[in-house]
CSV table of C-alpha atoms in Angstrom, one decimal:
chain,number,residue,atom,x,y,z
A,1,ALA,CA,23.2,0.5,-13.5
A,2,ALA,CA,23.4,3.4,-16.0
A,3,LYS,CA,22.2,1.4,-18.9
A,4,ASP,CA,19.3,-0.2,-17.0
A,5,ILE,CA,18.1,3.0,-15.4
A,6,GLY,CA,18.5,5.0,-18.6
A,7,ALA,CA,16.4,2.4,-20.5
A,8,ARG,CA,13.7,2.4,-17.8
A,9,PHE,CA,13.8,6.2,-17.5
A,10,GLY,CA,13.6,6.6,-21.3
A,11,ALA,CA,16.8,8.8,-21.4
A,12,PRO,CA,20.2,7.2,-21.7
A,13,LEU,CA,23.1,8.6,-19.6
A,14,THR,CA,25.5,10.1,-22.2
A,15,LYS,CA,27.6,12.4,-20.1
A,16,ARG,CA,30.4,11.1,-17.9
A,17,SER,CA,30.6,11.9,-14.2
A,18,THR,CA,33.2,11.2,-11.6
A,19,TRP,CA,32.4,8.7,-8.8
A,20,VAL,CA,34.2,8.9,-5.5
A,21,VAL,CA,33.6,6.1,-3.0
A,22,PHE,CA,34.9,6.8,0.5
A,23,PRO,CA,35.5,3.9,2.9
A,24,SER,CA,34.0,5.9,5.8
A,25,ARG,CA,32.5,9.3,6.7
A,26,ASP,CA,35.7,10.1,8.5
A,27,ALA,CA,37.7,9.5,5.3
A,28,MET,CA,35.4,11.9,3.4
A,29,ALA,CA,35.8,14.5,6.2
A,30,LYS,CA,39.6,14.3,5.8
A,31,SER,CA,39.3,14.9,2.0
A,32,ASN,CA,38.8,18.2,0.3
A,33,VAL,CA,35.1,17.5,-0.2
A,34,PRO,CA,32.9,20.1,1.6
A,35,LEU,CA,30.5,18.3,3.9
A,36,ASP,CA,28.1,21.2,4.5
A,37,ASP,CA,25.4,19.6,2.4
A,38,LEU,CA,25.9,16.0,3.6
A,39,GLU,CA,23.6,15.7,6.6
A,40,GLU,CA,24.3,13.1,9.3
A,41,GLY,CA,23.0,9.7,8.2
A,42,LEU,CA,23.1,10.4,4.5
A,43,ARG,CA,25.5,8.1,2.6
A,44,ALA,CA,25.6,9.8,-0.8
A,45,TRP,CA,25.8,13.3,-2.2
A,46,THR,CA,25.4,14.6,-5.8
A,47,PRO,CA,26.7,18.2,-6.1
A,48,LEU,CA,24.7,19.9,-8.8
A,49,VAL,CA,27.5,22.1,-10.2
A,50,ARG,CA,29.9,19.3,-10.7
A,51,ARG,CA,29.3,16.0,-12.5
A,52,ARG,CA,30.4,13.8,-9.7
A,53,GLN,CA,28.8,11.4,-7.2
A,54,LEU,CA,30.1,11.0,-3.7
A,55,ILE,CA,29.3,7.9,-1.7
A,56,VAL,CA,30.3,6.8,1.8
A,57,PHE,CA,30.6,3.0,1.7
A,58,ASN,CA,29.3,1.5,5.0
A,59,GLY,CA,30.3,-2.1,4.2
A,60,SER,CA,27.0,-3.2,2.7
A,61,ARG,CA,27.2,-4.1,-1.0
A,62,THR,CA,23.4,-4.0,-1.2
A,63,GLU,CA,23.3,-0.4,0.1
A,64,LEU,CA,26.2,0.5,-2.2
A,65,ALA,CA,24.2,-0.8,-5.2
A,66,ARG,CA,21.2,1.3,-4.1
A,67,ASP,CA,23.4,4.4,-3.6
A,68,VAL,CA,25.0,3.9,-7.1
A,69,ALA,CA,21.5,3.6,-8.7
A,70,HIS,CA,20.4,6.7,-6.8
A,71,GLY,CA,23.4,8.6,-8.0
A,72,VAL,CA,23.0,7.4,-11.6
A,73,THR,CA,19.4,8.7,-11.5
A,74,HIS,CA,20.6,12.1,-10.3
A,75,ALA,CA,23.2,12.1,-13.0
A,76,LEU,CA,20.4,11.5,-15.6
A,77,GLN,CA,18.3,14.3,-14.0
A,78,THR,CA,21.2,16.7,-14.1
A,79,GLN,CA,21.9,15.8,-17.8
A,80,VAL,CA,18.3,16.5,-18.7
A,81,LEU,CA,17.8,19.6,-16.6
A,82,PHE,CA,21.2,21.2,-17.4
A,83,PRO,CA,22.5,19.7,-20.7
A,84,SER,CA,25.4,22.1,-20.8
A,85,GLY,CA,26.5,21.3,-17.2
A,86,GLY,CA,25.8,22.7,-13.8
A,87,TRP,CA,28.3,25.6,-14.0
A,88,ALA,CA,26.5,26.9,-17.0
A,89,VAL,CA,23.4,27.7,-15.0
A,90,VAL,CA,25.1,29.4,-12.0
A,91,GLY,CA,23.9,33.0,-11.8
A,92,ARG,CA,21.1,32.4,-14.4
A,93,GLY,CA,18.0,32.1,-12.2
A,94,PRO,CA,16.9,29.2,-10.1
A,95,LEU,CA,19.1,26.1,-10.1
A,96,PHE,CA,16.3,23.7,-9.4
A,97,HIS,CA,13.5,23.4,-11.9
A,98,ALA,CA,11.9,20.3,-10.5
A,99,ALA,CA,10.4,19.7,-7.1
A,100,ASP,CA,12.5,17.7,-4.6
A,101,TRP,CA,9.7,15.2,-4.3
A,102,PHE,CA,10.1,14.4,-7.9
A,103,LEU,CA,13.9,14.4,-8.1
A,104,GLU,CA,14.4,12.4,-4.9
A,105,GLY,CA,11.4,10.2,-5.4
A,106,THR,CA,12.6,9.2,-8.8
A,107,ALA,CA,16.1,8.5,-7.5
A,108,GLN,CA,14.6,6.4,-4.7
A,109,HIS,CA,12.3,4.6,-7.1
A,110,PHE,CA,15.2,3.5,-9.4
A,111,SER,CA,17.4,2.5,-6.4
A,112,GLY,CA,14.9,-0.1,-5.3
A,113,ALA,CA,11.6,-0.8,-3.8
A,114,PRO,CA,10.8,0.3,-0.2
A,115,GLY,CA,11.2,-2.2,2.5
A,116,ALA,CA,8.4,-3.4,4.7
A,117,GLY,CA,9.5,-1.0,7.4
A,118,GLU,CA,9.1,2.0,5.2
A,119,ASP,CA,5.6,0.9,4.1
A,120,ILE,CA,4.6,0.6,7.8
A,121,ASP,CA,6.1,4.0,8.5
A,122,LEU,CA,4.1,5.5,5.7
A,123,ARG,CA,0.9,3.8,6.9
A,124,GLY,CA,1.5,5.0,10.4
A,125,ALA,CA,2.1,8.6,9.2
A,126,SER,CA,-1.1,8.4,7.2
A,127,LEU,CA,-3.1,7.1,10.1
A,128,ALA,CA,-1.7,9.8,12.4
A,129,ASN,CA,-2.6,12.4,9.7
A,130,SER,CA,1.1,13.5,9.6
A,131,LEU,CA,1.9,13.0,6.0
A,132,LEU,CA,3.6,16.0,4.4
A,133,SER,CA,1.7,18.0,1.7
A,134,LEU,CA,3.1,18.3,-1.9
A,135,GLU,CA,3.8,21.9,-1.1
A,136,GLU,CA,6.0,20.9,1.8
A,137,LEU,CA,7.7,18.3,-0.4
A,138,GLN,CA,8.8,20.9,-2.9
A,139,ASP,CA,11.9,21.7,-1.0
A,140,PHE,CA,13.5,19.0,1.2
A,141,ASN,CA,15.6,21.6,3.0
A,142,GLU,CA,12.4,22.8,4.7
A,143,VAL,CA,10.7,19.5,5.7
A,144,PRO,CA,10.4,18.6,9.4
A,145,ASP,CA,11.0,14.9,8.8
A,146,LEU,CA,13.5,14.1,6.0
A,147,GLY,CA,13.0,10.3,6.2
A,148,LEU,CA,9.2,10.7,5.8
A,149,ALA,CA,9.8,13.1,2.9
A,150,TYR,CA,11.9,10.5,1.0
A,151,MET,CA,9.4,7.7,1.7
A,152,GLN,CA,6.5,9.8,0.5
A,153,ALA,CA,8.4,11.0,-2.6
A,154,GLN,CA,9.2,7.4,-3.5
A,155,SER,CA,5.6,6.4,-3.0
A,156,ILE,CA,4.3,9.3,-5.2
A,157,VAL,CA,6.8,8.5,-8.0
A,158,GLY,CA,6.0,4.8,-7.7
A,159,TYR,CA,2.3,5.6,-8.3
A,160,ILE,CA,3.2,7.6,-11.3
A,161,ALA,CA,5.4,4.9,-12.7
A,162,ASP,CA,2.8,2.2,-12.0
A,163,GLU,CA,0.0,4.2,-13.7
A,164,PHE,CA,1.8,5.7,-16.7
A,165,GLY,CA,5.0,3.6,-17.0
A,166,GLU,CA,8.6,4.4,-16.0
A,167,PRO,CA,9.4,6.2,-19.2
A,168,SER,CA,6.7,8.8,-18.2
A,169,LEU,CA,9.2,9.9,-15.4
A,170,GLY,CA,11.7,10.8,-18.1
A,171,ARG,CA,9.1,12.6,-20.2
A,172,LEU,CA,7.9,14.5,-17.2
A,173,LEU,CA,11.5,15.6,-16.4
A,174,GLN,CA,12.0,16.7,-20.0
A,175,ALA,CA,8.8,18.7,-19.9
A,176,VAL,CA,10.0,20.4,-16.7
A,177,ALA,CA,13.4,21.1,-18.3
A,178,SER,CA,11.8,22.7,-21.3
A,179,HIS,CA,10.0,25.3,-19.3
C-alpha cells in the first residue's frame, strides 16, 4: 500500500512507523493506548506526535485494507507536514497546518472509492441543503455530522484529483507545509 499510495501521491513514504492491529475495540481498551481521541464507530487512529497507526480489526479484510491505506496516507501527510517528527512541533505553534477536509479527504480518497450508499447520502444532503461549508470542514472536531464530513471531504479531494491529477494532492500538501 505504501509504494502504491506514495507513487500516486507523488511523495514516497520514507519514514518508518509502527502499526498495531487490535483484534477488537475491547482489546484496544485493555492496552495502554489512550482511547480519548478514538470516537465510537471509528476503526483506526493515527496519533500525530508518534509515528504509529492503530487499527481495530473487525473481521473484514476489505475494511482492514482500507484502514491500512487510510493510515499510510496519514503517515505520508505527517512525513510531509512534520519532517522531523511530531514531537519536534509540540509547543511551536499550531500542530495542524492543513484543513481536516484535505487531510481526511485525501486519506479517504486513497483508501478507496465511495460506495453507492455514500453517493446517495451526499446527494440527499445536497437536496436537503444540509451540506457542510468548507469553513465547517476545516476542523472535524466541530462538525455536527462526522460521517457527512468524511463523505464531503472525499468528494472534494476526488474532484481535485480528477481535475488536476493525484500528484497534485502531494504538491498541495507540500505547499501547505512550506507556509
